[in-house]
Amino acid sequence: MTESRGVVLVTGGGRGIGAAASVALAKDGWDVGVGYLSRDDEASRVVAACTALGRRALAVQADVVEAADVERLFDAVTDGLGPIGAVINNAGVVSPSGRVDEYDAARIDRVFRVNAVSAFLVAGAAVRRMSTKYGHGGGVIVNVSSRAAVLGSAGEYVDYAASKAAVDALTVGLANEVANEGIRVLGVRPGLIETDIHEAGRLDRLGTTPPLGRPGQPEEVAEVIAFLASDRSSYMTGTTMDVSGGR
Ligand code: NAP
């Protein structure tokens, strides 16, 4: 069996990119805490896939928008698996397609809460659980952003794009804050990846637009996340990698 790397917590680990990341991390030697919102069947499947690889794994329901839930999530993973050494800040949602002049406040609030506010709550909890400043052994945070943060997503969801730009700024700023506390902070910007997050027909419409001529698979993002979480990326912090087929 691969040498143990410790315990990783993956938010949104039950489906899509987070599910693929959980399995890739288990393959790479991590025991995996799988956070999810409501799809316990999917999260249980990911736990089974990780344990089939010889690792320990645990599914925990928690809404990452709620600070108390985030604390409970970190407590449950620490109690069940041991001290956390890496956190994949992955849970996220898109909003329905539309122009900025059509958005109402509730929509904007929701997308910023789930994508940006939650990323800060999870990152803050990760620092409190991993930083040498708090008596821990250090670790890695990988923030899952989006190419939308750079492209802007005109006519689709500029609010989503802006919420992911906030995640990119979190990666840079937090990396500088905690670099001397044993924590590296990194990000990935996926492009068009085949998961359930897209509105019906979106991948058919846009899937061949990347220069590589196809949408990406969650496993192709997961590989990069596993690399960033590992010490194979030991001289990297404060940077975000595009995984977008050139788009
Ligand atoms: P997905 O298949 O829809 O999965 C989203 C995951 O996030 C699910 O596990 C869901 O839990 C969880 N989640 C959503 N809201 C949550 C909340 N409030 N609290 C806790 N968990 C919550 O999405 P995906 O495509 O894998 O996306 C994962 C990340 O990649 C997101 O941050 C997304 O913005 C980013 N991304 C995706 C793409 C793409 O093309 N797919 C491109 C760029 C960036 P349940 O399973 O319980 O519902």
Tab-separated table of C-alpha atoms and ligand atoms in Angstrom:
chain	number	residue	atom	x	y	z
A	1	MET	CA	0.000	0.000	0.000
A	2	THR	CA	1.125	3.596	-0.638
A	3	GLU	CA	2.766	5.314	2.335
A	4	SER	CA	0.261	7.228	4.491
A	5	ARG	CA	0.200	10.983	3.927
A	6	GLY	CA	-2.233	11.781	6.752
A	7	VAL	CA	-5.778	13.093	6.735
A	8	VAL	CA	-7.369	15.291	4.073
A	9	LEU	CA	-10.769	16.970	4.253
A	10	VAL	CA	-12.584	17.514	0.934
A	11	THR	CA	-15.648	19.780	0.955
A	12	GLY	CA	-18.210	18.857	-1.703
A	13	GLY	CA	-16.490	15.472	-1.784
A	14	GLY	CA	-19.557	13.438	-2.633
A	15	ARG	CA	-19.932	14.317	-6.301
A	16	GLY	CA	-18.119	15.669	-9.351
A	17	ILE	CA	-14.630	17.096	-8.949
A	18	GLY	CA	-14.663	16.600	-5.163
A	19	ALA	CA	-15.551	12.914	-5.500
A	20	ALA	CA	-12.772	12.364	-8.053
A	21	ALA	CA	-10.357	14.318	-5.828
A	22	SER	CA	-11.280	12.181	-2.799
A	23	VAL	CA	-10.466	8.993	-4.729
A	24	ALA	CA	-7.250	10.429	-6.228
A	25	LEU	CA	-6.135	11.538	-2.760
A	26	ALA	CA	-6.934	8.096	-1.311
A	27	LYS	CA	-4.846	6.535	-4.107
A	28	ASP	CA	-2.068	8.905	-3.138
A	29	GLY	CA	-2.090	7.710	0.485
A	30	TRP	CA	-4.510	10.073	2.255
A	31	ASP	CA	-7.297	9.105	4.632
A	32	VAL	CA	-10.269	11.152	3.468
A	33	GLY	CA	-12.994	13.151	5.201
A	34	VAL	CA	-15.762	13.580	2.620
A	35	GLY	CA	-17.933	16.640	3.265
A	36	TYR	CA	-21.322	16.898	1.559
A	37	LEU	CA	-24.537	18.903	1.812
A	38	SER	CA	-27.443	16.506	1.247
A	39	ARG	CA	-26.548	13.626	-1.106
A	40	ASP	CA	-25.527	11.057	1.517
A	41	ASP	CA	-25.859	8.183	-0.982
A	42	GLU	CA	-23.213	9.727	-3.238
A	43	ALA	CA	-20.911	10.549	-0.303
A	44	SER	CA	-21.208	6.953	0.961
A	45	ARG	CA	-20.157	5.693	-2.475
A	46	VAL	CA	-17.039	7.864	-2.343
A	47	VAL	CA	-16.221	6.587	1.156
A	48	ALA	CA	-16.564	3.008	-0.147
A	49	ALA	CA	-14.247	3.786	-3.085
A	50	CYS	CA	-11.617	5.216	-0.722
A	51	THR	CA	-11.817	2.302	1.723
A	52	ALA	CA	-11.581	-0.154	-1.209
A	53	LEU	CA	-8.196	1.480	-1.879
A	54	GLY	CA	-7.101	0.552	1.652
A	55	ARG	CA	-7.530	3.999	3.207
A	56	ARG	CA	-9.819	5.140	5.991
A	57	ALA	CA	-12.657	7.468	5.004
A	58	LEU	CA	-15.638	9.150	6.594
A	59	ALA	CA	-18.606	11.091	5.207
A	60	VAL	CA	-19.825	14.142	7.137
A	61	GLN	CA	-22.903	16.224	6.319
A	62	ALA	CA	-22.304	19.950	6.801
A	63	ASP	CA	-23.438	23.156	5.116
A	64	VAL	CA	-20.209	25.071	4.507
A	65	VAL	CA	-22.095	28.370	4.534
A	66	GLU	CA	-22.744	27.907	8.269
A	67	ALA	CA	-19.766	28.611	10.551
A	68	ALA	CA	-21.024	26.164	13.202
A	69	ASP	CA	-21.368	23.417	10.565
A	70	VAL	CA	-17.820	24.077	9.348
A	71	GLU	CA	-16.477	23.666	12.901
A	72	ARG	CA	-18.525	20.478	13.347
A	73	LEU	CA	-17.176	19.148	10.022
A	74	PHE	CA	-13.561	19.700	11.083
A	75	ASP	CA	-14.278	18.203	14.555
A	76	ALA	CA	-15.923	15.102	13.065
A	77	VAL	CA	-13.047	14.459	10.652
A	78	THR	CA	-10.403	15.038	13.341
A	79	ASP	CA	-12.231	12.809	15.844
A	80	GLY	CA	-12.844	10.078	13.279
A	81	LEU	CA	-9.587	10.046	11.334
A	82	GLY	CA	-6.996	12.135	13.217
A	83	PRO	CA	-5.315	15.534	12.777
A	84	ILE	CA	-6.013	17.148	9.414
A	85	GLY	CA	-3.025	17.824	7.146
A	86	ALA	CA	-4.745	19.072	3.981
A	87	VAL	CA	-8.044	20.697	3.079
A	88	ILE	CA	-9.614	20.826	-0.385
A	89	ASN	CA	-11.954	23.841	-0.431
A	90	ASN	CA	-14.169	22.561	-3.237
A	91	ALA	CA	-17.909	22.910	-2.468
A	92	GLY	CA	-19.568	25.313	-4.878
A	93	VAL	CA	-22.612	26.160	-6.977
A	94	VAL	CA	-23.350	28.071	-10.158
A	95	SER	CA	-26.325	30.330	-10.673
A	96	PRO	CA	-28.856	30.140	-13.540
A	97	SER	CA	-27.801	31.773	-16.818
A	98	GLY	CA	-28.598	35.448	-17.068
A	99	ARG	CA	-27.262	38.981	-17.428
A	100	VAL	CA	-26.150	41.134	-14.490
A	101	ASP	CA	-29.096	43.507	-15.014
A	102	GLU	CA	-31.446	40.547	-14.399
A	103	TYR	CA	-29.966	39.341	-11.075
A	104	ASP	CA	-31.851	39.857	-7.824
A	105	ALA	CA	-30.147	40.305	-4.461
A	106	ALA	CA	-31.053	36.819	-3.220
A	107	ARG	CA	-29.299	35.167	-6.155
A	108	ILE	CA	-26.130	37.237	-5.772
A	109	ASP	CA	-26.117	36.633	-2.019
A	110	ARG	CA	-26.465	32.860	-2.446
A	111	VAL	CA	-23.675	32.448	-4.983
A	112	PHE	CA	-21.247	34.588	-2.973
A	113	ARG	CA	-22.176	32.773	0.238
A	114	VAL	CA	-21.721	29.262	-1.133
A	115	ASN	CA	-18.594	29.994	-3.186
A	116	ALA	CA	-16.752	32.823	-1.441
A	117	VAL	CA	-17.978	33.158	2.173
A	118	SER	CA	-17.767	29.389	2.647
A	119	ALA	CA	-14.241	29.334	1.190
A	120	PHE	CA	-13.165	31.857	3.838
A	121	LEU	CA	-14.903	29.936	6.643
A	122	VAL	CA	-13.283	26.655	5.585
A	123	ALA	CA	-9.858	28.248	5.062
A	124	GLY	CA	-10.010	29.939	8.480
A	125	ALA	CA	-10.929	26.678	10.184
A	126	ALA	CA	-8.130	24.935	8.257
A	127	VAL	CA	-5.572	27.442	9.549
A	128	ARG	CA	-6.789	27.005	13.134
A	129	ARG	CA	-6.467	23.198	12.739
A	130	MET	CA	-3.105	23.081	10.890
A	131	SER	CA	-1.000	26.182	11.642
A	132	THR	CA	2.114	25.996	13.809
A	133	LYS	CA	0.783	29.206	15.392
A	134	TYR	CA	-1.966	27.027	16.913
A	135	GLY	CA	0.447	24.236	17.872
A	136	HIS	CA	-0.187	22.014	14.850
A	137	GLY	CA	2.124	20.539	12.240
A	138	GLY	CA	1.267	22.593	9.156
A	139	GLY	CA	-0.490	21.533	5.977
A	140	VAL	CA	-1.887	22.499	2.598
A	141	ILE	CA	-5.100	24.231	1.507
A	142	VAL	CA	-6.227	23.786	-2.111
A	143	ASN	CA	-8.958	26.214	-3.183
A	144	VAL	CA	-11.103	25.177	-6.144
A	145	SER	CA	-11.684	28.301	-8.210
A	146	SER	CA	-12.787	28.429	-11.867
A	147	ARG	CA	-11.521	29.745	-15.208
A	148	ALA	CA	-14.673	31.861	-14.972
A	149	ALA	CA	-12.745	34.044	-12.494
A	150	VAL	CA	-10.563	35.170	-15.414
A	151	LEU	CA	-13.024	34.894	-18.331
A	152	GLY	CA	-15.922	36.667	-16.547
A	153	SER	CA	-18.770	34.434	-17.852
A	154	ALA	CA	-20.636	37.218	-19.683
A	155	GLY	CA	-24.296	36.384	-20.304
A	156	GLU	CA	-24.096	33.313	-18.076
A	157	TYR	CA	-23.123	34.079	-14.489
A	158	VAL	CA	-20.822	37.014	-13.861
A	159	ASP	CA	-21.689	36.712	-10.141
A	160	TYR	CA	-20.266	33.172	-10.092
A	161	ALA	CA	-17.138	34.382	-11.901
A	162	ALA	CA	-16.705	37.208	-9.377
A	163	SER	CA	-17.192	34.862	-6.427
A	164	LYS	CA	-14.386	32.691	-7.819
A	165	ALA	CA	-12.169	35.766	-8.314
A	166	ALA	CA	-12.625	36.273	-4.560
A	167	VAL	CA	-11.368	32.719	-4.056
A	168	ASP	CA	-8.268	33.520	-6.151
A	169	ALA	CA	-7.556	36.561	-3.967
A	170	LEU	CA	-8.016	34.403	-0.864
A	171	THR	CA	-5.366	32.004	-2.215
A	172	VAL	CA	-2.805	34.786	-2.700
A	173	GLY	CA	-3.507	36.691	0.515
A	174	LEU	CA	-3.811	33.726	2.839
A	175	ALA	CA	-0.702	32.096	1.357
A	176	ASN	CA	1.287	35.172	2.379
A	177	GLU	CA	-0.331	35.273	5.831
A	178	VAL	CA	0.514	31.688	6.780
A	179	ALA	CA	3.655	30.905	4.760
A	180	ASN	CA	5.775	30.969	7.922
A	181	GLU	CA	3.253	28.826	9.841
A	182	GLY	CA	3.815	25.630	7.851
A	183	ILE	CA	0.825	26.109	5.566
A	184	ARG	CA	0.884	26.353	1.774
A	185	VAL	CA	-2.214	27.716	0.026
A	186	LEU	CA	-2.830	26.811	-3.606
A	187	GLY	CA	-5.645	26.817	-6.120
A	188	VAL	CA	-6.960	25.171	-9.276
A	189	ARG	CA	-9.064	26.861	-11.948
A	190	PRO	CA	-11.019	24.133	-13.768
A	191	GLY	CA	-12.487	24.930	-17.174
A	192	LEU	CA	-15.465	23.011	-18.581
A	193	ILE	CA	-15.546	19.762	-16.627
A	194	GLU	CA	-18.184	17.057	-17.059
A	195	THR	CA	-20.171	17.128	-13.821
A	196	ASP	CA	-23.783	17.752	-12.757
A	197	ILE	CA	-23.083	21.438	-12.034
A	198	HIS	CA	-23.942	22.577	-15.577
A	199	GLU	CA	-27.368	23.586	-16.847
A	200	ALA	CA	-28.879	21.086	-19.311
A	201	GLY	CA	-27.259	21.432	-22.751
A	202	ARG	CA	-24.362	23.684	-21.650
A	203	LEU	CA	-21.653	21.072	-22.138
A	204	ASP	CA	-23.122	20.115	-25.550
A	205	ARG	CA	-23.032	23.783	-26.551
A	206	LEU	CA	-19.584	24.688	-25.194
A	207	GLY	CA	-17.807	21.362	-24.681
A	208	THR	CA	-15.725	21.510	-27.879
A	209	THR	CA	-14.713	25.174	-27.492
A	210	PRO	CA	-11.500	24.578	-25.469
A	211	PRO	CA	-8.409	24.337	-27.700
A	212	LEU	CA	-8.081	20.691	-26.665
A	213	GLY	CA	-11.484	20.181	-28.322
A	214	ARG	CA	-13.374	18.494	-25.497
A	215	PRO	CA	-14.601	19.044	-21.948
A	216	GLY	CA	-12.403	17.811	-19.104
A	217	GLN	CA	-13.097	14.906	-16.785
A	218	PRO	CA	-13.244	15.345	-12.990
A	219	GLU	CA	-10.314	12.920	-12.692
A	220	GLU	CA	-8.131	15.294	-14.742
A	221	VAL	CA	-8.697	18.050	-12.169
A	222	ALA	CA	-8.338	15.580	-9.302
A	223	GLU	CA	-4.809	14.652	-10.421
A	224	VAL	CA	-3.725	18.286	-10.131
A	225	ILE	CA	-5.412	18.660	-6.740
A	226	ALA	CA	-3.599	15.542	-5.469
A	227	PHE	CA	-0.292	16.937	-6.746
A	228	LEU	CA	-0.883	20.300	-5.060
A	229	ALA	CA	-1.903	18.653	-1.759
A	230	SER	CA	1.268	16.554	-1.728
A	231	ASP	CA	4.864	17.476	-0.998
A	232	ARG	CA	5.553	17.042	-4.727
A	233	SER	CA	4.510	20.717	-4.919
A	234	SER	CA	6.638	21.686	-1.912
A	235	TYR	CA	8.043	24.932	-3.393
A	236	MET	CA	4.646	26.259	-4.483
A	237	THR	CA	2.334	28.560	-2.583
A	238	GLY	CA	0.005	31.446	-3.423
A	239	THR	CA	-0.556	30.318	-6.988
A	240	THR	CA	-3.527	28.904	-8.901
A	241	MET	CA	-3.182	26.417	-11.759
A	242	ASP	CA	-5.521	26.384	-14.787
A	243	VAL	CA	-6.901	22.948	-15.669
A	244	SER	CA	-8.991	24.013	-18.623
A	245	GLY	CA	-7.848	22.439	-21.880
A	246	GLY	CA	-6.317	25.775	-22.895
A	247	ARG	CA	-9.571	27.757	-22.612
B	1	NAP	P1	-21.114	19.308	-8.404
B	1	NAP	O1	-20.925	18.053	-9.167
B	1	NAP	O2	-22.404	20.040	-8.495
B	1	NAP	O3	-20.776	19.001	-6.861
B	1	NAP	C1	-20.861	20.031	-5.921
B	1	NAP	C2	-20.534	19.483	-4.553
B	1	NAP	O4	-20.591	20.576	-3.608
B	1	NAP	C3	-21.527	18.437	-4.066
B	1	NAP	O5	-20.809	17.416	-3.389
B	1	NAP	C4	-22.420	19.212	-3.080
B	1	NAP	O6	-22.945	18.404	-2.026
B	1	NAP	C5	-21.431	20.221	-2.529
B	1	NAP	N1	-22.071	21.424	-1.994
B	1	NAP	C6	-22.789	22.360	-2.660
B	1	NAP	N2	-23.224	23.314	-1.826
B	1	NAP	C7	-22.768	22.985	-0.594
B	1	NAP	C8	-22.891	23.549	0.695
B	1	NAP	N3	-23.590	24.688	0.908
B	1	NAP	N4	-22.299	22.931	1.740
B	1	NAP	C9	-21.609	21.784	1.545
B	1	NAP	N5	-21.439	21.191	0.359
B	1	NAP	C10	-22.030	21.785	-0.698
B	1	NAP	O7	-20.003	20.390	-8.792
B	1	NAP	P2	-18.544	20.242	-9.443
B	1	NAP	O8	-18.647	20.541	-10.876
B	1	NAP	O9	-17.870	19.013	-8.984
B	1	NAP	O10	-17.846	21.521	-8.784
B	1	NAP	C11	-16.923	21.433	-7.704
B	1	NAP	C12	-16.181	22.748	-7.621
B	1	NAP	O11	-15.498	22.978	-8.863
B	1	NAP	C13	-17.096	23.958	-7.406
B	1	NAP	O12	-16.475	24.867	-6.533
B	1	NAP	C14	-17.228	24.546	-8.810
B	1	NAP	O13	-17.513	25.913	-8.783
B	1	NAP	C15	-15.835	24.261	-9.343
B	1	NAP	N6	-15.769	24.265	-10.812
B	1	NAP	C16	-16.451	23.347	-11.553
B	1	NAP	C17	-16.351	23.407	-12.943
B	1	NAP	C18	-17.061	22.429	-13.847
B	1	NAP	O14	-17.078	22.650	-15.091
B	1	NAP	N7	-17.658	21.368	-13.332
B	1	NAP	C19	-15.565	24.390	-13.559
B	1	NAP	C20	-14.900	25.300	-12.762
B	1	NAP	C21	-14.996	25.232	-11.390
B	1	NAP	P3	-24.156	17.329	-2.320
B	1	NAP	O15	-23.532	16.232	-3.148
B	1	NAP	O16	-24.593	16.854	-0.977
B	1	NAP	O17	-25.204	18.089	-3.074
